Short mmCIF file of C-alpha atoms and ligand atoms in Angstrom, two decimals:
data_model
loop_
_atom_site.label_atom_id
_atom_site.label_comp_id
_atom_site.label_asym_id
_atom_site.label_seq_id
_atom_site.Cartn_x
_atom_site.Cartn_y
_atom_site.Cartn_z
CA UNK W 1 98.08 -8.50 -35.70
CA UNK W 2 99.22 -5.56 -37.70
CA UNK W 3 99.06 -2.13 -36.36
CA UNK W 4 97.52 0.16 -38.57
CA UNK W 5 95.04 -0.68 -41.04
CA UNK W 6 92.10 1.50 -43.30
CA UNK W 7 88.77 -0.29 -43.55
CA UNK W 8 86.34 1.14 -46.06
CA UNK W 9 83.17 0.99 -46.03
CA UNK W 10 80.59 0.49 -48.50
CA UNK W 11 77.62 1.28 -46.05
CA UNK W 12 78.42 1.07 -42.29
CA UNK W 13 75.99 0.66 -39.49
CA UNK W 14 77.42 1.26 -36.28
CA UNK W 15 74.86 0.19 -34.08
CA UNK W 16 75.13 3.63 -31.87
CA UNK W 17 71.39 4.61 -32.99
CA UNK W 18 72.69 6.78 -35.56
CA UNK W 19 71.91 6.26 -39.39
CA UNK W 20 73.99 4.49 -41.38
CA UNK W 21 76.89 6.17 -43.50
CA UNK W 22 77.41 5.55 -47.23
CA UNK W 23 81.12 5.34 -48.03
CA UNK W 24 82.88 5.23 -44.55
CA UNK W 25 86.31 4.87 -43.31
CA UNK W 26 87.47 3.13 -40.17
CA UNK W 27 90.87 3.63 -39.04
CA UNK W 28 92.46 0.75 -36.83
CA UNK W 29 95.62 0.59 -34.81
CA UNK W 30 96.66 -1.76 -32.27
CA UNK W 31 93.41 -3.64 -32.65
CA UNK W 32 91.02 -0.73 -31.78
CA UNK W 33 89.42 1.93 -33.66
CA UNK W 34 91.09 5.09 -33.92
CA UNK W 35 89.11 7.03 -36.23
CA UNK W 36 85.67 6.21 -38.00
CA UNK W 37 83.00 8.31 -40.34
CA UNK W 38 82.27 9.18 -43.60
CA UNK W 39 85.09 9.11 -45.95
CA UNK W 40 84.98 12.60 -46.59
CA UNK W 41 85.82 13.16 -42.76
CA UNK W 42 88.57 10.71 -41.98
CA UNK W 43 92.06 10.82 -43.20
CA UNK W 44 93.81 7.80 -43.50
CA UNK W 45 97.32 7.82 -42.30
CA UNK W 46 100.12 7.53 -44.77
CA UNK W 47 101.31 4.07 -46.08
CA UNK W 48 98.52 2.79 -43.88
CA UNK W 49 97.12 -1.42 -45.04
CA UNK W 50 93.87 -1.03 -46.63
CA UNK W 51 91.11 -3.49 -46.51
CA UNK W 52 88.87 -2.30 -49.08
CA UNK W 53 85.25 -3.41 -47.87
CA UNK W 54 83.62 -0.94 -50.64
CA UNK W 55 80.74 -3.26 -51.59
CA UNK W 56 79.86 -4.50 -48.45
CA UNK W 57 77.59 -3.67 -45.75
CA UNK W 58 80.18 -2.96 -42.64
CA UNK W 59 78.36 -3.69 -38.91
CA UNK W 60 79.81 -4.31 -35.61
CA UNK W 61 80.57 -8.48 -34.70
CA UNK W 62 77.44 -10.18 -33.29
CA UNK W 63 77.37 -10.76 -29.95
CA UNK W 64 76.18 -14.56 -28.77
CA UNK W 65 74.87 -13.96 -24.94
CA UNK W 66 74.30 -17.61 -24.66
CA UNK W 67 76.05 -20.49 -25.72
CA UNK W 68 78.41 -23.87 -24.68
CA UNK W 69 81.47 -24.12 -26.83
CA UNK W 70 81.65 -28.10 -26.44
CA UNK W 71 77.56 -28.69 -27.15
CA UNK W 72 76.17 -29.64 -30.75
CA UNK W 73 72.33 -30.08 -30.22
CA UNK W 74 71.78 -32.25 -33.27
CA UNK W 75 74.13 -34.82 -31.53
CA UNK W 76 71.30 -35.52 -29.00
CA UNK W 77 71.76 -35.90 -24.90
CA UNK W 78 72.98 -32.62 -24.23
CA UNK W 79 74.17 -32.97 -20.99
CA UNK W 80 75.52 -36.56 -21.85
CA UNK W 81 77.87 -34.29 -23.96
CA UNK W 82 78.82 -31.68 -21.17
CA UNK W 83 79.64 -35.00 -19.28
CA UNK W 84 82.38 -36.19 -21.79
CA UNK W 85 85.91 -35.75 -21.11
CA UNK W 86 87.80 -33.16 -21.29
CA UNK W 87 90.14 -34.20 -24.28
CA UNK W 88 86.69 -34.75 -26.87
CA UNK W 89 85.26 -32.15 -25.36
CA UNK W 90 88.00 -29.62 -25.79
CA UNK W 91 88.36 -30.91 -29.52
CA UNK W 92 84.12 -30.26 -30.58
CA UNK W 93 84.70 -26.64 -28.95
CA UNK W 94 87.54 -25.51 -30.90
CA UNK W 95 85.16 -26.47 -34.45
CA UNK W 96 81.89 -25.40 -32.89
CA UNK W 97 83.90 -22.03 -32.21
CA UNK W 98 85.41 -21.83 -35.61
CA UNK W 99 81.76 -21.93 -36.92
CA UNK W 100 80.61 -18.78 -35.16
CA UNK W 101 83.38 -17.08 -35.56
CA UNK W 102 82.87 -17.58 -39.60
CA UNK W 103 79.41 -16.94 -39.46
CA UNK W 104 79.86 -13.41 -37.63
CA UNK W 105 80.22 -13.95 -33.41
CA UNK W 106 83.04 -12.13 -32.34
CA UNK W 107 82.09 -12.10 -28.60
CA UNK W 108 80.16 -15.14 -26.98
CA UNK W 109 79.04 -15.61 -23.56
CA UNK W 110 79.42 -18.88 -22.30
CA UNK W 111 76.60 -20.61 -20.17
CA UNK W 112 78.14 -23.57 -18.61
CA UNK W 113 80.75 -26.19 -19.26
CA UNK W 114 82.80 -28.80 -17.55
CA UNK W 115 86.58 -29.41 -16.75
CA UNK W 116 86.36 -25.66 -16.55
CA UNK W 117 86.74 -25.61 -20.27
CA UNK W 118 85.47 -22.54 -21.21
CA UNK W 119 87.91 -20.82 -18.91
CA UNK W 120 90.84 -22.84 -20.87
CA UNK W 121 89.27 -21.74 -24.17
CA UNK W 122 88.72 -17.77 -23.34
CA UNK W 123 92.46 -17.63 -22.78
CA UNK W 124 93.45 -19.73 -25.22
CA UNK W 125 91.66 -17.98 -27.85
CA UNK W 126 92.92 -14.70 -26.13
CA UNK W 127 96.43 -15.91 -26.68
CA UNK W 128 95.61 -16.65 -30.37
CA UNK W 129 96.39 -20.89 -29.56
CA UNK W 130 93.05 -21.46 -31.10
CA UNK W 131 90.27 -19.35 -33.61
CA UNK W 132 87.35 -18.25 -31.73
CA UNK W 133 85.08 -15.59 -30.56
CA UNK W 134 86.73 -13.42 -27.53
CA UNK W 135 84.23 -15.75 -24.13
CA UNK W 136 82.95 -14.38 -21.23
CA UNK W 137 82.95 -17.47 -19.05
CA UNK W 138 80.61 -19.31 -16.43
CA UNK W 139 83.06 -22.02 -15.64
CA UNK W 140 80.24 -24.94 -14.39
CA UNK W 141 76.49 -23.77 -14.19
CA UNK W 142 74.78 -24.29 -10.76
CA UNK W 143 72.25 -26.78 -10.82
CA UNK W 144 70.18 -28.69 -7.93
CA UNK W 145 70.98 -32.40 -7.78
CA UNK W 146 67.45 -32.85 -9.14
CA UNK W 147 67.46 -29.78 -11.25
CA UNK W 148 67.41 -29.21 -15.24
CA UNK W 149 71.35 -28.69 -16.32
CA UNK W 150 72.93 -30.59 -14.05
CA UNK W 151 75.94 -32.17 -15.53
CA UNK W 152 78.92 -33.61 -13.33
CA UNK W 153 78.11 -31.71 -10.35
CA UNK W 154 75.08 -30.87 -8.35
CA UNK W 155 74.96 -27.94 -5.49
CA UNK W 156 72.33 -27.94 -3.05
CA UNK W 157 72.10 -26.18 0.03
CA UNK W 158 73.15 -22.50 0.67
CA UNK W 159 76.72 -23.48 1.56
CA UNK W 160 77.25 -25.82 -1.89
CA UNK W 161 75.10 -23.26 -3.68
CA UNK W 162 78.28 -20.23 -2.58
CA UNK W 163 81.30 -22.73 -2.60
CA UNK W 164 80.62 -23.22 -6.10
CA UNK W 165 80.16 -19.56 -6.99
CA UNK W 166 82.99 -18.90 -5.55
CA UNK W 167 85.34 -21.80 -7.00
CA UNK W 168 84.35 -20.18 -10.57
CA UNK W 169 85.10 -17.14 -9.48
CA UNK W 170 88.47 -18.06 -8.30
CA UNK W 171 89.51 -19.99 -11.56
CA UNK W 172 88.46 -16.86 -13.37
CA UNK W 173 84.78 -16.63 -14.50
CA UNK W 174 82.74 -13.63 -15.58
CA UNK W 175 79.90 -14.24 -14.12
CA UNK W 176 77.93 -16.86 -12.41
CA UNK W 177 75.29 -19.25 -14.20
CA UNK W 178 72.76 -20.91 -12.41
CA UNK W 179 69.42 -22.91 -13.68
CA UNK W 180 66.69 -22.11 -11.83
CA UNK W 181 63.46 -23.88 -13.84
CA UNK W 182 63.12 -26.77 -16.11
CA UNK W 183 64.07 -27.19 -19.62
CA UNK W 184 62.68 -28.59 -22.72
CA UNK W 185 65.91 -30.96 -23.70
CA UNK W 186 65.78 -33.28 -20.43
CA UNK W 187 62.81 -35.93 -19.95
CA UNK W 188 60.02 -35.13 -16.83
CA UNK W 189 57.97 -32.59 -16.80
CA UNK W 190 59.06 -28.96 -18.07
CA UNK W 191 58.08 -27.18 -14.75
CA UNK W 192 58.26 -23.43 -14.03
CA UNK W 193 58.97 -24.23 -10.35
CA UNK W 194 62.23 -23.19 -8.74
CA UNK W 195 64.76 -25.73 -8.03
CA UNK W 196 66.20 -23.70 -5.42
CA UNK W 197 65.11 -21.94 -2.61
CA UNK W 198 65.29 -18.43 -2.13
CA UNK W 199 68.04 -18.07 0.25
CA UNK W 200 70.36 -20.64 -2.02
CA UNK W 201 69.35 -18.47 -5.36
CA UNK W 202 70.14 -15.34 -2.90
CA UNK W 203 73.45 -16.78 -2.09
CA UNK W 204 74.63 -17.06 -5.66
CA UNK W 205 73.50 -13.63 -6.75
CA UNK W 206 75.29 -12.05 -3.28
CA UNK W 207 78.67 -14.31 -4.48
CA UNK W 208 78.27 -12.72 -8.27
CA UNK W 209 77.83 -9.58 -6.55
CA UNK W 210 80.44 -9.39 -3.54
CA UNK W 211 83.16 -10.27 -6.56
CA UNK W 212 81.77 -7.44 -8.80
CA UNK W 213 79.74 -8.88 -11.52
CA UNK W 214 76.43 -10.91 -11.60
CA UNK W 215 73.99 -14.30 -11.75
CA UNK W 216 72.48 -15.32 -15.11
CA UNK W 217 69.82 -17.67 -14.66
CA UNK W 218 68.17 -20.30 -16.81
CA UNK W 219 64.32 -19.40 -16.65
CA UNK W 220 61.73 -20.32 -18.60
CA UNK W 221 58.92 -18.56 -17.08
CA UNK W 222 56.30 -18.33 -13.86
CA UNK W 223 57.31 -18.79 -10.56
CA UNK W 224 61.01 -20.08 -10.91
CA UNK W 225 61.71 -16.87 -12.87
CA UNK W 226 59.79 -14.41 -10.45
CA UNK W 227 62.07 -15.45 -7.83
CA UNK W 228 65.00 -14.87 -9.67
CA UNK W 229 64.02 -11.81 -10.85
CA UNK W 230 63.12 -10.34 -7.24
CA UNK W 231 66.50 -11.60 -6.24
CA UNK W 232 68.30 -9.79 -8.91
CA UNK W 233 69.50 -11.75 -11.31
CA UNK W 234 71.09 -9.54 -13.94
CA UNK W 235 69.90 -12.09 -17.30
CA UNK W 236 67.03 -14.19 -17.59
CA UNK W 237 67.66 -17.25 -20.29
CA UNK W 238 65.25 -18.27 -22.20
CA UNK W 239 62.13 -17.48 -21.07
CA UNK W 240 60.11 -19.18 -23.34
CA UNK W 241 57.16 -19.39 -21.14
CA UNK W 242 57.45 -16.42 -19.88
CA UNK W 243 53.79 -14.55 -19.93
CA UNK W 244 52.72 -10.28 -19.60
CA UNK W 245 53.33 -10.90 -15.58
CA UNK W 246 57.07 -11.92 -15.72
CA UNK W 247 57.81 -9.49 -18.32
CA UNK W 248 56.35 -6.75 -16.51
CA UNK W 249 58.60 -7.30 -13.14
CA UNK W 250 61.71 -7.73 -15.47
CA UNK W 251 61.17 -4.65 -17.15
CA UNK W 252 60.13 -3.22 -13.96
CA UNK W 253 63.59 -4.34 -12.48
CA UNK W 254 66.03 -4.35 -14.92
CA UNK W 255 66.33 -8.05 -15.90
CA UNK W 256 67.69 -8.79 -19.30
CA UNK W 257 65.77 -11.60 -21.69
CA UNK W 258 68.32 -13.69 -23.38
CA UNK W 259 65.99 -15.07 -26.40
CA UNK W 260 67.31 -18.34 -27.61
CA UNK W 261 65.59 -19.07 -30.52
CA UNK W 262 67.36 -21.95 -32.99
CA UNK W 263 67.73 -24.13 -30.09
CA UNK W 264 63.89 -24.39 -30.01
CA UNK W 265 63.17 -23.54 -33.49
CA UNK W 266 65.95 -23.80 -35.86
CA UNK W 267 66.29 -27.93 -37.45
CA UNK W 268 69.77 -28.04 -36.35
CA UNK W 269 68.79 -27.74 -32.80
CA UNK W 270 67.13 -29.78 -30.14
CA UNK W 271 64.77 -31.53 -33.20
CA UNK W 272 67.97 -33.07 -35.06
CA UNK W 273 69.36 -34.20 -31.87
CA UNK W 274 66.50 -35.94 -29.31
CA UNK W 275 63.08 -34.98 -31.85
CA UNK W 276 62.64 -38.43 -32.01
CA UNK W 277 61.75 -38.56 -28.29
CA UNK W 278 57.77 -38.13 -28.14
CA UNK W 279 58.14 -36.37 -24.72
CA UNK W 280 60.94 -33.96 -25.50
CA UNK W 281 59.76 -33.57 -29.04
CA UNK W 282 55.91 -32.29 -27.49
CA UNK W 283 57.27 -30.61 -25.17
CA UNK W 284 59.10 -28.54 -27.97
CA UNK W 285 56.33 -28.02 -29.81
CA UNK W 286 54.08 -26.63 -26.99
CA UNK W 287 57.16 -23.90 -26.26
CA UNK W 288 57.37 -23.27 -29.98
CA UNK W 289 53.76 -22.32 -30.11
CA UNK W 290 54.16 -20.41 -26.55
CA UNK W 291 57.44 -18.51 -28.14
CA UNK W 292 55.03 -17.38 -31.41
CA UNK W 293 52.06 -16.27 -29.48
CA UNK W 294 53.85 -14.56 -26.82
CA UNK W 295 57.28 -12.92 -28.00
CA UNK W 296 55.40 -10.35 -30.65
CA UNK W 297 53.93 -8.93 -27.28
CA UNK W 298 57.28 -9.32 -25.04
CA UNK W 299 59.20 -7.91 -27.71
CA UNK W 300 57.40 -4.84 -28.08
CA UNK W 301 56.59 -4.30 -24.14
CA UNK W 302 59.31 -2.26 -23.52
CA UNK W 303 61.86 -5.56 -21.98
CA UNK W 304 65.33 -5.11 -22.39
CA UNK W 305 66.72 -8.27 -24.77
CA UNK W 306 69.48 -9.57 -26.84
CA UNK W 307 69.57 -13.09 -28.43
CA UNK W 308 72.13 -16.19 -27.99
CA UNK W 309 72.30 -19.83 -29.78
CA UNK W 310 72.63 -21.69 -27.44
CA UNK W 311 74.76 -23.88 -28.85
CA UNK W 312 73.13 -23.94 -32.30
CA UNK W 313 76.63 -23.13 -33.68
CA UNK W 314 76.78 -19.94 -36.70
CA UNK W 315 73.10 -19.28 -35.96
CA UNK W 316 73.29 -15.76 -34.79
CA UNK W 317 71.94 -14.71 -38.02
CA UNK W 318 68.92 -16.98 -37.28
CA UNK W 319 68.17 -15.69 -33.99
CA UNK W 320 68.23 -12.10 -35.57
CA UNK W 321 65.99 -13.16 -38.71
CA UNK W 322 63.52 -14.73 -35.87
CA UNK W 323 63.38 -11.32 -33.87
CA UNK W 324 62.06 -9.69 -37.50
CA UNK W 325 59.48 -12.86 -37.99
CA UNK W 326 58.09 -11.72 -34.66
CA UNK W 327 57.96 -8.39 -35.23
CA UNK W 328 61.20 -6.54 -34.62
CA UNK W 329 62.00 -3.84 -37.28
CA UNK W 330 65.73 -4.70 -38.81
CA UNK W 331 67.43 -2.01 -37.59
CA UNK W 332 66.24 -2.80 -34.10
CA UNK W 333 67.37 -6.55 -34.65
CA UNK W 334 70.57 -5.66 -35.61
CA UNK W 335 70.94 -3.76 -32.21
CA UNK W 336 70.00 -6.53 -30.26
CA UNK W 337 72.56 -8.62 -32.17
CA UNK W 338 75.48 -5.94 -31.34
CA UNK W 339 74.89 -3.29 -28.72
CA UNK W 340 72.30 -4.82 -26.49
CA UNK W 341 74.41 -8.10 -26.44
CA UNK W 342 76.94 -6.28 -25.38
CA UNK W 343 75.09 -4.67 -22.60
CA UNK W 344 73.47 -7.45 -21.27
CA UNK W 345 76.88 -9.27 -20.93
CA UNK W 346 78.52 -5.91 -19.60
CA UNK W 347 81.29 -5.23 -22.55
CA UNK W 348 79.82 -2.60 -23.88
CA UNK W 349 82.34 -0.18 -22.65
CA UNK W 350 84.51 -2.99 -25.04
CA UNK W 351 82.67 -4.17 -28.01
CA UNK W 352 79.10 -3.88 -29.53
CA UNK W 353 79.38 -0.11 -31.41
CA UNK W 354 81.64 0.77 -33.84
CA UNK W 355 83.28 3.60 -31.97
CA UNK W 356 86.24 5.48 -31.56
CA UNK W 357 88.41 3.69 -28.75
CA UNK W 358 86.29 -0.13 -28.72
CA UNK W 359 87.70 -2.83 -30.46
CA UNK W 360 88.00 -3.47 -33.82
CA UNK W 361 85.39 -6.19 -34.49
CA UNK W 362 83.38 -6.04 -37.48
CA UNK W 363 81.56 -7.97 -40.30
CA UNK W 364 81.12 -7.67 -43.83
CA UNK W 365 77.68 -8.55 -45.24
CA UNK W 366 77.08 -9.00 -49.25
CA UNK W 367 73.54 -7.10 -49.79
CA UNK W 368 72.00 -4.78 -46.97
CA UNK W 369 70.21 -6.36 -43.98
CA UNK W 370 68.28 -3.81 -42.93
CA UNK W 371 66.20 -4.29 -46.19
CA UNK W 372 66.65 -7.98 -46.04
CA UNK W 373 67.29 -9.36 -42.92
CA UNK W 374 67.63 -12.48 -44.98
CA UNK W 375 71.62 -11.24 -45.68
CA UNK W 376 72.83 -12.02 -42.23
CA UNK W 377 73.37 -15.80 -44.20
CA UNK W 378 75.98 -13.45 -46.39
CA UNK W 379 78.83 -12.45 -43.90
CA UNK W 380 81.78 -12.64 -46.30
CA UNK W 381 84.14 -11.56 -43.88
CA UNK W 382 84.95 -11.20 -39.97
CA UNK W 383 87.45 -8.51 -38.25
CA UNK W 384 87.89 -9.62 -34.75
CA UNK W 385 90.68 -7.01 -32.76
CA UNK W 386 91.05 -5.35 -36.03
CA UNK W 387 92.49 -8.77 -37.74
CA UNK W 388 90.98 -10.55 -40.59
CA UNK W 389 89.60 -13.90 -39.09
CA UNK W 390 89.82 -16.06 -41.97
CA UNK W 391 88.09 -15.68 -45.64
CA UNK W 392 90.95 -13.50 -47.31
CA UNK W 393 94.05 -14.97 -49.12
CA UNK W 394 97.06 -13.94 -47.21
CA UNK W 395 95.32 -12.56 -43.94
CA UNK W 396 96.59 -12.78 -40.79
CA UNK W 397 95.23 -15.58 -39.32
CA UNK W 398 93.27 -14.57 -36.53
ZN1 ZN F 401 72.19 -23.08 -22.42
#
């Protein structure tokens, strides 16, 4: 990592609200910003490393709120992958990882994995062992027995339900994942029933909670997210069926919405890998339609949200081009891809603004997205802790 470096700035967008700047500087030492504004404003320290980003738009890295580093949906049998061993499993993350971090993810939240892998990979990438976007971890997701995302393990009962909490917690996970409805990539019906009770969703939430930080939970819509909701779940994923009702208590409470739009829409994701199964294939296209009548009006109610892959690996700019197709201006897009992500996984004191003091993590986009959303496809390059992550001869390597 070097230790002081001059960034400029064709236009830069810094995702605080404010407008963007024509012909910015950023100052970085020791992998946070030190000084950032028009060029007019800053002075660059003497003999300082300059990365001259004069024709690019400059925005903060995209946040990914939901993901699985060892998951490629167009493989098929999603938790037949999750199931794999550790070894193969270690060995898809550290490519599917490489991918986002090229395509603009500099922080990812990760939404369930085995072997405690994701725990492995968050400090290996800290460490610099492997390329990757700096993970906030789940270590395994809590699932019923007879519940949607169950992989290896299945926790029923209050007790099962807190020991597991709590052995994530202990091996070092941000926050607790747990999947309360049914999903669209597993056979049987897609129901919007809980598969817990209250008092074993309560018990995870009080576990997130007693060790300072909180339950995400895999929702799709109706009754299975109203519960979670009332009992305080901090995200809501997915939500795909989610209709004016559920919106209104999350908004009403707090509750984040974690859109996750490639999975269901993009070809690389659940279509390439199990479309050719006529349940989970109909199934897909009845939350597809559900997704385009319903998230103009979700969108625009007032709901906090912020956008992840899951798993559909260097499709962040996808999910953002998807908020604009249903409405979202650019600008407030972009936010969801970098502040609000950051919010909803509770960095944002870290990363998600380029601001004096947060990290150093920032893209480079050729043309000027928030005329074209269309030039998220264009990231060129990819400052993660104020180091070039690949795409310059002679960078620094992470
Ligand atoms: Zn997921």
């Amino acid at each position: 990592m070097t230790s002081t470096r001059v960034i400029r700035c064709g236009t830069l967008f810094d995702a605080t609200g404010a407008e963007p700047v024509r012909d910015a500087l950023i100052v970085v030492a020791d992998g946070r910003i030190e000084a950032i504004g028009p060029a007019a404003a800053v002075t660059p320290p003497p003999g300082a490393d300059v990365l001259d980003l004069g024709d690019r738009f400059v925005m903060p890295g995209l946040v990914d709120c939901h993901s699985h580093a060892s998951i490629v949906p167009g493989l098929g049998d999603q938790l037949g992958q999750l199931c794999r061993g550790p070894v193969p499993q270690a060995l898809a993350a550290t490519a599917n990882l490489r991918r986002d971090l090229g395509a603009g993810t500099t922080t990812m939240r990760i939404m369930g994995e085995e072997h405690f892998l994701d725990i492995e990979l968050r400090d290996a990438i800290a460490a610099g062992v492997v390329p990757g976007p700096r993970l906030l971890v789940a270590g395994r997701g809590l699932a019923a027995s007879n519940g949607h995302g169950r992989a290896l393990h299945g926790y029923d009962g209050v007790d099962e339900v807190r020991r597991g909490a709590r052995e994530n917690l202990r091996r070092g996970a941000n926050h607790v994942k747990i999947f309360i409805t049914g999903g669209v990539s597993s056979p049987g019906a897609m129901s919007t029933s809980s598969a817990y009770t209250r008092e074993e969703l309560r018990a995870a939430v009080e576990e997130a909670d007693r060790a300072g930080t909180y339950a995400a939970a895999h929702a799709h819509g109706g009754a299975g997210l109203r519960l979670a909701v009332e009992e305080g779940v901090g995200t809501i994923e997915h939500g795909a069926l989610a209709d004016d009702e559920d919106i209104a208590l999350m908004t009403e409470r707090g509750a984040w919405l974690i859109c996750t739009f490639a999975i269901f829409l993009h070809p690389e994701g659940i279509e390439q890998g199990d479309g050719r199964n006529p349940v989970i294939m109909d199934k897909m296209r009845w939350a597809r339609r559900r997704v385009d009548e319903r998230f103009p009006r979700h969108l625009a109610s007032g709901v906090r949200f912020a956008c992840g892959t899951d798993s559909v690996h260097g499709r962040m700019p996808f999910e953002l081009q998807t908020l604009v197709r249903l409405g979202v201006s650019p600008r407030d897009a972009l936010l969801a891809g970098t502040r609000a992500g950051a919010q909803a996984c509770r960095v944002d004191a870290e990363v998600g603004t380029l601001e004096r003091g947060k990290r150093a993590d920032l893209i480079a986009i050729e043309g000027n997205p928030l005329v074209d959303i269309g030039a998220m496809d264009r990231v060129r390059l990819v400052v993660k802790d104020g180091a070039v992550c690949g795409g310059l001869p002679g960078d620094d390597g992470r």
